[in-house]
Short mmCIF file of C-alpha atoms and ligand atoms in Angstrom, two decimals:
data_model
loop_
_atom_site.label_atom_id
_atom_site.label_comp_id
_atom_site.label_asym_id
_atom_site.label_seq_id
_atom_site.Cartn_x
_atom_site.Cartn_y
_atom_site.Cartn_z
CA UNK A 1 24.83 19.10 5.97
CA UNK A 2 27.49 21.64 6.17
CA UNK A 3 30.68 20.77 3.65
CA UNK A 4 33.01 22.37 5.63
CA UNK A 5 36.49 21.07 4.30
CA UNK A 6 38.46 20.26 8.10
CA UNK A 7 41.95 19.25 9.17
CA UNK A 8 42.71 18.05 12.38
CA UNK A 9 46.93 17.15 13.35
CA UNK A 10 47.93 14.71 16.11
CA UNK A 11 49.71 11.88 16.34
CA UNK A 12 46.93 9.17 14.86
CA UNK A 13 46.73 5.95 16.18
CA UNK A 14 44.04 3.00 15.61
CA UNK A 15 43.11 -0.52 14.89
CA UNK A 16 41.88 -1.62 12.05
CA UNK A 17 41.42 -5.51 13.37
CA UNK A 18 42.06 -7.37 16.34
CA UNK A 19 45.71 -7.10 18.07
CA UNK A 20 47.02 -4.92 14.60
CA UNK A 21 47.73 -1.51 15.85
CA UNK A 22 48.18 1.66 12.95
CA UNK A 23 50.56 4.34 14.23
CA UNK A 24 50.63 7.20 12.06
CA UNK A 25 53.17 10.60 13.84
CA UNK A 26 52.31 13.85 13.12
CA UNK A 27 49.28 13.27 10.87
CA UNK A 28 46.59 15.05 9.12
CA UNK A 29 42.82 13.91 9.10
CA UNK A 30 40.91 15.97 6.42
CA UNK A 31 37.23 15.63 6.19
CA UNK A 32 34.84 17.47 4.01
CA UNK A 33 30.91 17.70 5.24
CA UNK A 34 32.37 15.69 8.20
CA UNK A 35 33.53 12.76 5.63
CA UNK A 36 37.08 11.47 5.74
CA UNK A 37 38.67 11.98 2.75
CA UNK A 38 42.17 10.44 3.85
CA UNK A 39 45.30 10.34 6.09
CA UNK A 40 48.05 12.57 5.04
CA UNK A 41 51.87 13.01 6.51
CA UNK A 42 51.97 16.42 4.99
CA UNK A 43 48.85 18.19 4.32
CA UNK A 44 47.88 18.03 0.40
CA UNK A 45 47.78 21.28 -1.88
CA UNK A 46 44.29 20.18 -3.01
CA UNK A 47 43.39 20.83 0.57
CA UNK A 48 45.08 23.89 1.52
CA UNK A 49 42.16 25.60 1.70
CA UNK A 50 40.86 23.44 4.90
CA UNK A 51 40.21 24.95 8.27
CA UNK A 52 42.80 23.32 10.08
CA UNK A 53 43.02 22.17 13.93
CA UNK A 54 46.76 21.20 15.13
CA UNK A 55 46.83 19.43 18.23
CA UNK A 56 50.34 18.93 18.36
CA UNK A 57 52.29 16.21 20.34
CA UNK A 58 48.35 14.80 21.28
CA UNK A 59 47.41 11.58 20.01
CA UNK A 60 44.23 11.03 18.07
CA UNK A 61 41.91 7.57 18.35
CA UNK A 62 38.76 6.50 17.00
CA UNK A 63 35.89 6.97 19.58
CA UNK A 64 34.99 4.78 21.58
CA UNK A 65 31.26 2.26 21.33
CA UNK A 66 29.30 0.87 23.84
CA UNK A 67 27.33 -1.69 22.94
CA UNK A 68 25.79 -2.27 26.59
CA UNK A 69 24.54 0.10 28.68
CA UNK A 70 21.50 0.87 31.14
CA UNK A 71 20.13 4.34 30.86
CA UNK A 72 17.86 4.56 33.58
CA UNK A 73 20.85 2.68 35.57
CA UNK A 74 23.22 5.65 35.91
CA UNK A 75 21.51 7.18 39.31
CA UNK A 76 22.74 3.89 40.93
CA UNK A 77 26.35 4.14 39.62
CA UNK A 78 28.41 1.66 42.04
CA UNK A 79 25.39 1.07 44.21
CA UNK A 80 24.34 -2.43 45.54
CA UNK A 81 27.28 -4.50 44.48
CA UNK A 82 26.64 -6.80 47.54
CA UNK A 83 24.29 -8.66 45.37
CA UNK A 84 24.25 -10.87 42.65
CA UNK A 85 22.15 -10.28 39.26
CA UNK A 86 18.37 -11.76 40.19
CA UNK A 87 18.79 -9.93 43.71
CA UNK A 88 20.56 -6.93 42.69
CA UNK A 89 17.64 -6.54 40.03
CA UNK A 90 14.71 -6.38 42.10
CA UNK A 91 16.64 -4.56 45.29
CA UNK A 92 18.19 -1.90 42.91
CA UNK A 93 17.25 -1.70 39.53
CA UNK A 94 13.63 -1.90 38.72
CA UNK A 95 13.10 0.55 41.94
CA UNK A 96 15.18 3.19 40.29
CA UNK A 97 14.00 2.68 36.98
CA UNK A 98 10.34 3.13 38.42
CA UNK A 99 11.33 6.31 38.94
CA UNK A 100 11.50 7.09 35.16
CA UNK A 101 8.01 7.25 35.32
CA UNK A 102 8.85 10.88 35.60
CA UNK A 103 9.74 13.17 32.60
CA UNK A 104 11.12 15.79 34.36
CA UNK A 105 13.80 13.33 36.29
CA UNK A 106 13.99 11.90 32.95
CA UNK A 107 15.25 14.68 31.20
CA UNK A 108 17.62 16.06 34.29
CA UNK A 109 19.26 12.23 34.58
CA UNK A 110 19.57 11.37 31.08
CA UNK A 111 21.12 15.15 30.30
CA UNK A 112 23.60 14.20 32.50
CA UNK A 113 24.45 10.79 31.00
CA UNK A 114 24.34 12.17 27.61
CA UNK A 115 27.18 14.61 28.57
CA UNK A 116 28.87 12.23 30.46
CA UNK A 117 29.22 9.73 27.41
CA UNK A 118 30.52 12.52 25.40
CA UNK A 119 33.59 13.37 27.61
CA UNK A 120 34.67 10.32 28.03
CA UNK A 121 34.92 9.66 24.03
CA UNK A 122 31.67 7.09 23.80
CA UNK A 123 29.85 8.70 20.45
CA UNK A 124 28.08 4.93 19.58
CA UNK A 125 26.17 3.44 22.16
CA UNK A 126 23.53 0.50 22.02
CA UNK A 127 21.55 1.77 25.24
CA UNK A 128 18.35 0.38 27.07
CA UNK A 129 16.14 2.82 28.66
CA UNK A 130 13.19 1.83 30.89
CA UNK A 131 9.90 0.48 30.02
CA UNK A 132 8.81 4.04 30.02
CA UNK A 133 8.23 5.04 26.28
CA UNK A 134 8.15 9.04 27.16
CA UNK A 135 11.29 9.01 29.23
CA UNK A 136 12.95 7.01 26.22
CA UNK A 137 12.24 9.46 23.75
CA UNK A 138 13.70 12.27 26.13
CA UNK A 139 16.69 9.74 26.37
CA UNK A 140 17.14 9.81 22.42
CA UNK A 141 16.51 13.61 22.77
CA UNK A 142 19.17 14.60 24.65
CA UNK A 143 21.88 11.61 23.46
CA UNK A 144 21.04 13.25 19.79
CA UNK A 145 21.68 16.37 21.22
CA UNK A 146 24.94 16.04 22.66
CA UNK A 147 26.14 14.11 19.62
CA UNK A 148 25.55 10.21 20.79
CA UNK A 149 24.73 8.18 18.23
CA UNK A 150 23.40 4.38 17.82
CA UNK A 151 20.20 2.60 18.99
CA UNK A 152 18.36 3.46 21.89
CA UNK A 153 15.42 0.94 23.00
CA UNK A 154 12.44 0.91 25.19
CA UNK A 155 12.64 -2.24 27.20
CA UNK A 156 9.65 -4.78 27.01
CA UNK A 157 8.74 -6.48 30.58
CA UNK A 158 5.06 -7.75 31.14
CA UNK A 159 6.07 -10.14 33.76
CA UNK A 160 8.42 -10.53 36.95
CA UNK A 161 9.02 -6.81 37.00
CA UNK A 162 7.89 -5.10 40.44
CA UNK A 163 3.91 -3.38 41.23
CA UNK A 164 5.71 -0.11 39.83
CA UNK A 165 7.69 -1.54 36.87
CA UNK A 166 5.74 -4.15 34.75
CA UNK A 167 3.72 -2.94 31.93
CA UNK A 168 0.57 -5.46 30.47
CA UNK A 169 1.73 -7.36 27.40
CA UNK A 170 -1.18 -5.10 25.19
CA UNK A 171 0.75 -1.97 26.47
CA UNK A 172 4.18 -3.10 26.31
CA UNK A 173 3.33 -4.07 22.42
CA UNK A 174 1.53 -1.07 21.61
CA UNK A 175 3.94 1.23 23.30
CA UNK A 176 6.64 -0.28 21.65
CA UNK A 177 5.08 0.21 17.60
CA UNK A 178 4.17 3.73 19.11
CA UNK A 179 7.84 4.35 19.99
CA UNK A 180 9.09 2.56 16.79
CA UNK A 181 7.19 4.81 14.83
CA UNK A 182 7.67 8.54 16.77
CA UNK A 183 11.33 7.36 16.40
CA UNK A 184 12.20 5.37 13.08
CA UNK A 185 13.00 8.70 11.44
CA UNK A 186 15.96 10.22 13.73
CA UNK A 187 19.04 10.92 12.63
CA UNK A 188 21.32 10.32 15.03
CA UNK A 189 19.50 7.66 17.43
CA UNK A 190 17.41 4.82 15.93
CA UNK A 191 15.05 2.63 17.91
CA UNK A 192 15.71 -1.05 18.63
CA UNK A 193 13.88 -3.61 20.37
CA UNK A 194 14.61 -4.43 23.61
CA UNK A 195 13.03 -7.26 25.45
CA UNK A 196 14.88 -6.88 28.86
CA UNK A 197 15.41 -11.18 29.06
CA UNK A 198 13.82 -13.87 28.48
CA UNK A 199 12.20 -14.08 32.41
CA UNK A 200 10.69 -10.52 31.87
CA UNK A 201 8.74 -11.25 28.97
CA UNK A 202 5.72 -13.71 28.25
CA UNK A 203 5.92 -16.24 25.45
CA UNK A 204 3.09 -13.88 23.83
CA UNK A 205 4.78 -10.57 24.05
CA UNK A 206 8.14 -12.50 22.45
CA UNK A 207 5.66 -13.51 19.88
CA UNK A 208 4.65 -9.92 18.74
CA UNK A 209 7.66 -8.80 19.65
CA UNK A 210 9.25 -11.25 16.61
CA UNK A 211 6.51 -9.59 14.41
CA UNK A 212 7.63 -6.45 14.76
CA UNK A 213 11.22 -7.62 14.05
CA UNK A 214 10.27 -8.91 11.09
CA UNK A 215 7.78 -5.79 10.13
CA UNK A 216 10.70 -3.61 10.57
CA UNK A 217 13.73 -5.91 9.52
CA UNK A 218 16.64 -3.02 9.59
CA UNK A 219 15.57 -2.41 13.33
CA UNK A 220 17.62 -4.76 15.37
CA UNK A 221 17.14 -6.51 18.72
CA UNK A 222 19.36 -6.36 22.05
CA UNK A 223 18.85 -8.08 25.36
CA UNK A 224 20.74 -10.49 27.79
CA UNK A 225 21.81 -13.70 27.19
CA UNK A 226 23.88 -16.95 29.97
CA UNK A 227 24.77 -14.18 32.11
CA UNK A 228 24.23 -15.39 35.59
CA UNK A 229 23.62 -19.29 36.44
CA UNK A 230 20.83 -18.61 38.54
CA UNK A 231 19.18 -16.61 35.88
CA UNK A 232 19.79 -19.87 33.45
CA UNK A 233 18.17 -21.88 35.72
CA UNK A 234 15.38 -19.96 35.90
CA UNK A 235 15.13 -19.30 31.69
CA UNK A 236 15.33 -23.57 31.78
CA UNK A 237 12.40 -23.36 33.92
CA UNK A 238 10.14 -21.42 31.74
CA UNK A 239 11.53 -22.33 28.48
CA UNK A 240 11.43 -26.23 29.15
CA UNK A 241 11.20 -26.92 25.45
CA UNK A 242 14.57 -24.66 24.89
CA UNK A 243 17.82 -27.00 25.07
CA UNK A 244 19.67 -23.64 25.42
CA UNK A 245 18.86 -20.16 26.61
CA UNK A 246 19.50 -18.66 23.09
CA UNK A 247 16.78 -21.01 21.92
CA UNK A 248 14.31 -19.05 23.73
CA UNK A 249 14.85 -15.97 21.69
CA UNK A 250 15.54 -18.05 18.27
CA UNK A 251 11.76 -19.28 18.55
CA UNK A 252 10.77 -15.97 18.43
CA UNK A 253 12.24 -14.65 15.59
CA UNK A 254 14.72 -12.43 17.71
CA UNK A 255 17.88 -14.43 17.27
CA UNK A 256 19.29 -12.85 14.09
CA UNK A 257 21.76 -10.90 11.85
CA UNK A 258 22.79 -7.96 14.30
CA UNK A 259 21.01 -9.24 17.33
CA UNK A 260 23.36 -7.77 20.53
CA UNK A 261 23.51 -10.24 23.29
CA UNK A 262 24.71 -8.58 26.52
CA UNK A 263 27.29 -10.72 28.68
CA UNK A 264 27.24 -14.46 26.75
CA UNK A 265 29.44 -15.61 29.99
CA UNK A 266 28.02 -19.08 29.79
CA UNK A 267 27.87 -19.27 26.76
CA UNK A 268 29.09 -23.05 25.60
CA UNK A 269 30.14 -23.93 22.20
CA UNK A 270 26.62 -25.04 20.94
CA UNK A 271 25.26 -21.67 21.77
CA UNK A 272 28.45 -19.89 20.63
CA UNK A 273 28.12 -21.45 17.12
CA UNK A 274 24.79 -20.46 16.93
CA UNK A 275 25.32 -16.96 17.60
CA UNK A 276 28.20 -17.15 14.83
CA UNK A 277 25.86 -18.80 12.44
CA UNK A 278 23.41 -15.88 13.17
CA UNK A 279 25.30 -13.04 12.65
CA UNK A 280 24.51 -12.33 16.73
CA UNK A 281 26.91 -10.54 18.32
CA UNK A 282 28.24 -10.93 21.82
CA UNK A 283 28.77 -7.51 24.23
CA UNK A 284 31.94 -8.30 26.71
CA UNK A 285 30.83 -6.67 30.14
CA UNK A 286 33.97 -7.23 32.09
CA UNK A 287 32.99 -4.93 34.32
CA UNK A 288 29.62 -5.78 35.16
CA UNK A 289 30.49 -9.35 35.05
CA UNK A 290 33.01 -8.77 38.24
CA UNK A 291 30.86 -6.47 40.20
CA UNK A 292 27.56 -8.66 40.40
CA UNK A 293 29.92 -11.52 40.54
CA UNK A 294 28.52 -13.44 37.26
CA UNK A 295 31.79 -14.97 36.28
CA UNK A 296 34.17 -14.04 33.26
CA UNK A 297 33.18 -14.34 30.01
CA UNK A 298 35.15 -16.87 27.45
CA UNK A 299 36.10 -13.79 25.33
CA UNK A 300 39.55 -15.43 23.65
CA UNK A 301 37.02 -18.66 22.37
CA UNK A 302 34.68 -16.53 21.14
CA UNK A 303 36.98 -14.47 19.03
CA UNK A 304 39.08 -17.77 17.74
CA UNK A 305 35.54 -19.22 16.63
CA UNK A 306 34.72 -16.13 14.95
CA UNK A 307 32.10 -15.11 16.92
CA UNK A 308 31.21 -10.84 16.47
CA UNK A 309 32.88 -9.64 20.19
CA UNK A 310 32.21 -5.90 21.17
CA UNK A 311 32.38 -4.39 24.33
CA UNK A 312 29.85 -2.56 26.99
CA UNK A 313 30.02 -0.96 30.06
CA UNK A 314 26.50 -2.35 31.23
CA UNK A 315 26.36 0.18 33.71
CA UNK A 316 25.04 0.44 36.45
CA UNK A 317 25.72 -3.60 36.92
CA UNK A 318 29.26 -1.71 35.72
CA UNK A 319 30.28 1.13 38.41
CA UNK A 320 32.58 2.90 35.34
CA UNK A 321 31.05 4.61 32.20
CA UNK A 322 34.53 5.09 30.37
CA UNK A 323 35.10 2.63 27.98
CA UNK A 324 38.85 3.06 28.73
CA UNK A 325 37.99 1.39 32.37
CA UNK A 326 36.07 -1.23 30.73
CA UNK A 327 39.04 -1.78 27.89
CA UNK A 328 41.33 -2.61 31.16
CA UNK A 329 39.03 -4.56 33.23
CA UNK A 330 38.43 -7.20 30.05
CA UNK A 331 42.50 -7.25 30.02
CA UNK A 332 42.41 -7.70 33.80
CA UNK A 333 39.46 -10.44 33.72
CA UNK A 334 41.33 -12.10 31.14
CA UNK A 335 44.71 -12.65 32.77
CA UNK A 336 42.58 -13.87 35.64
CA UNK A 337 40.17 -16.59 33.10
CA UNK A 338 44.13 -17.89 31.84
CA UNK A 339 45.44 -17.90 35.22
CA UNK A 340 42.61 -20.16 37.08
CA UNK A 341 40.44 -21.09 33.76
CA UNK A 342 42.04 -24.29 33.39
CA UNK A 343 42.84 -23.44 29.36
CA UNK A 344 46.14 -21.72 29.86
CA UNK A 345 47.04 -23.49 26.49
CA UNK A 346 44.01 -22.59 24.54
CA UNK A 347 42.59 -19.26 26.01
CA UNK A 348 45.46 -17.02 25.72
CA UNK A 349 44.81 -13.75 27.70
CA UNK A 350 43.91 -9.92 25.92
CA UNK A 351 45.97 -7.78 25.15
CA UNK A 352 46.49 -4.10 25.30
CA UNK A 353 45.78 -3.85 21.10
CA UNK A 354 43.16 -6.27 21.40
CA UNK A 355 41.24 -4.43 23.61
CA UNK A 356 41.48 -1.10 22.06
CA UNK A 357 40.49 -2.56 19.21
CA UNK A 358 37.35 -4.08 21.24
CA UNK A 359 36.03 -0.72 22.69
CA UNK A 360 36.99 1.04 18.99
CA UNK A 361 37.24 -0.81 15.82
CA UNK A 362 34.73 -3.70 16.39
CA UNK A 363 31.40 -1.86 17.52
CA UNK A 364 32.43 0.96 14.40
CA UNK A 365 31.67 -2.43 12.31
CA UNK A 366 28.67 -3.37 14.57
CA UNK A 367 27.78 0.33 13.12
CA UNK A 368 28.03 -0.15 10.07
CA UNK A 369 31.44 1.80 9.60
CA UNK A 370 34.43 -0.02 8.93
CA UNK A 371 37.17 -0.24 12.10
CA UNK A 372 40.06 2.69 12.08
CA UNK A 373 39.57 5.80 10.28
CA UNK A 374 38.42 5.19 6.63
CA UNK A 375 37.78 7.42 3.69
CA UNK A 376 33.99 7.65 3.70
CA UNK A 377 32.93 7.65 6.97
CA UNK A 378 31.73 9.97 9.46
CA UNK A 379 35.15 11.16 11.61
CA UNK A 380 34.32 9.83 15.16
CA UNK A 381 37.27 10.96 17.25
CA UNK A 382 38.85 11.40 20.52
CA UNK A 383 41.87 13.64 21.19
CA UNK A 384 44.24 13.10 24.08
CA UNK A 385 46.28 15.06 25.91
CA UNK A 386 48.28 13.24 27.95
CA UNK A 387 50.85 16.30 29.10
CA UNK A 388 49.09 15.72 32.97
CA UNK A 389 50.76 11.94 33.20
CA UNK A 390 54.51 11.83 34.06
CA UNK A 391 56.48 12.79 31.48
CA UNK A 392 58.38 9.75 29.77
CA UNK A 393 60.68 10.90 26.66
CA UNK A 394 61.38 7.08 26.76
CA UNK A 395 58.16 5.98 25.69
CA UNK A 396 56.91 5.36 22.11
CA UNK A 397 53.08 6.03 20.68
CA UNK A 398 52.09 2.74 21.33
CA UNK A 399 53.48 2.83 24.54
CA UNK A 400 51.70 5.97 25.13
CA UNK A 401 48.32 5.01 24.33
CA UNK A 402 48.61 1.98 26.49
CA UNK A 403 48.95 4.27 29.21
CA UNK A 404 46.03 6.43 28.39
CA UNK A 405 43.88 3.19 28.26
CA UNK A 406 45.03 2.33 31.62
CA UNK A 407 45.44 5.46 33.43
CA UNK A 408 42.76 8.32 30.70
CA UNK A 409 40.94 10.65 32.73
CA UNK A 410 37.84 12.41 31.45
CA UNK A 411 40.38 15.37 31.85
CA UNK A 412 43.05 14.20 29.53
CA UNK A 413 40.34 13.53 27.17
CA UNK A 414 40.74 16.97 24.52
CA UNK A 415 38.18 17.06 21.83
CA UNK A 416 35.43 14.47 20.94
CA UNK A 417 34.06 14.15 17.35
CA UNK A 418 30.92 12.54 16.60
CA UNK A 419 29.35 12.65 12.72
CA UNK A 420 32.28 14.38 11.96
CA UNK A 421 31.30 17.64 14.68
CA UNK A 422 34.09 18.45 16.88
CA UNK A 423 31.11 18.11 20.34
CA UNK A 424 33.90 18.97 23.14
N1 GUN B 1 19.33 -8.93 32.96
C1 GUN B 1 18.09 -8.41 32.92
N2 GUN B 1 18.10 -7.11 33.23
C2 GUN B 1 19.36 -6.80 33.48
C3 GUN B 1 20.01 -5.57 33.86
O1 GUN B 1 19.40 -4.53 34.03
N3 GUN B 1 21.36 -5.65 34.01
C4 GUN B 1 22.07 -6.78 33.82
N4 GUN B 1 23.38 -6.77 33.97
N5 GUN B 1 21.49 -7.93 33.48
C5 GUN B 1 20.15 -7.94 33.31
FE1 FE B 2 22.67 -5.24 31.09
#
């Protein structure tokens, strides 16, 4: 670990909980080793020896996480948004995640992706490859190298995949303890489990799949949960036992303390307070959630109950991969939820704040960091410039991040740091 002593200067900005915004001009971050060691107005004598970056008039946020996203998925970016989730999956996504089969594509698709987080200020992901356990580990490969950091898991499917994406439940459990173990020991990008959902996956592989959750408690689990109602129907079908789709996963020992549930649209209050009693946390895919026309999730409910809310792009079920696009689409969905909802009284829409603090502050807790920047954690960072917008000498900080987050290019985007390593 190098022990560099840093300073960067811009105008900071960031949330340290829901809807509270911190605006701090003309600020200095110093880190040592990559470590925050504070926020300063005027940078202190103890530190004068620091190598120091000033970025002027720019304004400096947390990075952003994305706690939902489809690896294998980015080749079919915006493709085959005709459908709806059951038929979009076996007309578009298990065919191109078949082709995963292949290292070499592997490695030339997920390069790509990997850089493509990276400019657009995503350092933490929670990301799902394919059932493929070699083009997985290139996946970690090449998000470690580019500086993404977070969980990356090979997805489990032994049954309604397609003849060139299912795996046998003997291989999809032995591949998975194989990549568990070739992978526990990263640095940057641990393994998680990753049953795809509960239709993909026998009652036995859930089974072993909960005894490897338990073998290996500090590896969580991630999957999809009420997304779709035809894909509920379906989970009531096979789980006739299960009251509740979240049931299906509880029986296995998957439903627990950091357990990400992609989409939770359908989610009721039964299932909501069992998430909350879990420590389960819900990924908002506003995105997705319009484009395979799934509905909108009841994001303001969740976060009055106290359920754990973070945000994903769930590409390619998503078209957009910057989490400033998804940050606007959840405000967008949400207006739309209090207009025709029926709860104008109760479900309030999201605001600007709220939703930075979505794609920022609440997955740097899923992380184990705490939201904003904090003395002691790794500086995850994004600098923007925002000189290629109109100018507006009218317009305050808050004012002008709310434009970035509705109008932030990949090319106003700066510098990116990730572990405290300036990676653009
Ligand atoms: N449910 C099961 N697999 C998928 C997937 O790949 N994308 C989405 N959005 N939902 C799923
Ligand atoms: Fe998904």
């Amino acid at each position: 670990m190098n022990e560099r002593l840093e300073a960067i200067k811009g105008n900071i900005i960031y949330a340290e909980a829901l809807g509270e915004l911190t605006v701090m001009p003309d600020s200095w971050i110093v880190t040592e080793g990559g470590i925050i060691r504070g926020i300063f107005g005027e940078l202190p004598e103890r530190y004068a020896a620091a190598e120091t970056t000033d970025y002027g008039d720019m304004i400096i946020t947390p990075s952003f996480t994305d706690l939902h996203l489809h690896a294998p998925q980015y080749p079919m970016l915006g493709l085959g948004m005709d459908l709806e989730l059951l038929g979009w999956l076996n007309k578009y996504a298990f065919p191109t995640e078949a082709m995963f089969s292949d290292a070499g594509y592997a490695r030339r698709v997920y390069s790509k992706l990997a850089h493509a987080l990276i400019e657009r200020g995503t350092t933490r992901v929670c990301i799902f490859s394919s059932l493929h356990r070699e083009a997985t580990n290139i996946l970690m490969d090449e998000l470690e190298k580019a500086g993404v950091t977070g969980y990356a898991g090979k997805v489990n499917m032994d049954r309604n995949g397609s003849k060139e994406l299912i795996e046998t439940t003997e291989e999809s459990v032995a591949e998975t303890r194989l990549f568990i173990e070739e992978n526990k020991d990263r640095k940057l990008i641990k393994p998680i489990l990753t049953p795809r959902f509960t239709p993909s996956c026998t009652n036995e592989l859930m089974e072993e799949l909960g005894k490897i959750a338990a073998e290996y408690p500090d590896i969580p689990v991630q999957s999809h949960l009420s997304e779709n109602t035809d894909e509920m129907k379906w989970v009531k079908e096979l789980h006739p036992d299960c009251a509740q789709y979240w049931e299906t996963y509880d029986k296995y020992g998957l439903w627990k303390n950091r357990t990400v549930m992609a989409h939770c649209v359908y989610s009721d209050e039964r299932e909501r307070a069992a998430m909350k009693k879990a420590g389960v946390w819900a990924v908002h895919c506003p995105d997705s959630n319009t484009c395979i026309a799934s509905g909108i999730a009841p994001v303001r409910t969740m976060l009055k109950e106290g359920v754990k809310v973070a945000m994903g792009s769930d590409i390619a079920g998503g078209a957009k991969l910057s989490m400033l696009d998804v940050a606007t689409e959840a405000i967008r969905v949400s207006k739309l939820r209090w207009l025709f909802g029926g709860k104008r009284d109760e479900e309030r829409f999201l605001t600007v704040a709220e939703a930075f603090y979505l794609i920022t502050g609440a997955g740097q807790e899923y992380f184990g960091a705490r939201p904003g920047f904090c003395i002691g954690d790794r500086l995850h960072a994004v600098v923007f410039d925002d000189r290629g917008m109109a100018d507006n000498p009218r317009m305050n900080l808050s004012e002008r991040l709310e434009r970035i987050i509705y109008l932030g290019e990949r090319q106003d985007i700066k510098a990116v740091y990730s572990e405290g390593i300036r990676r653009i």
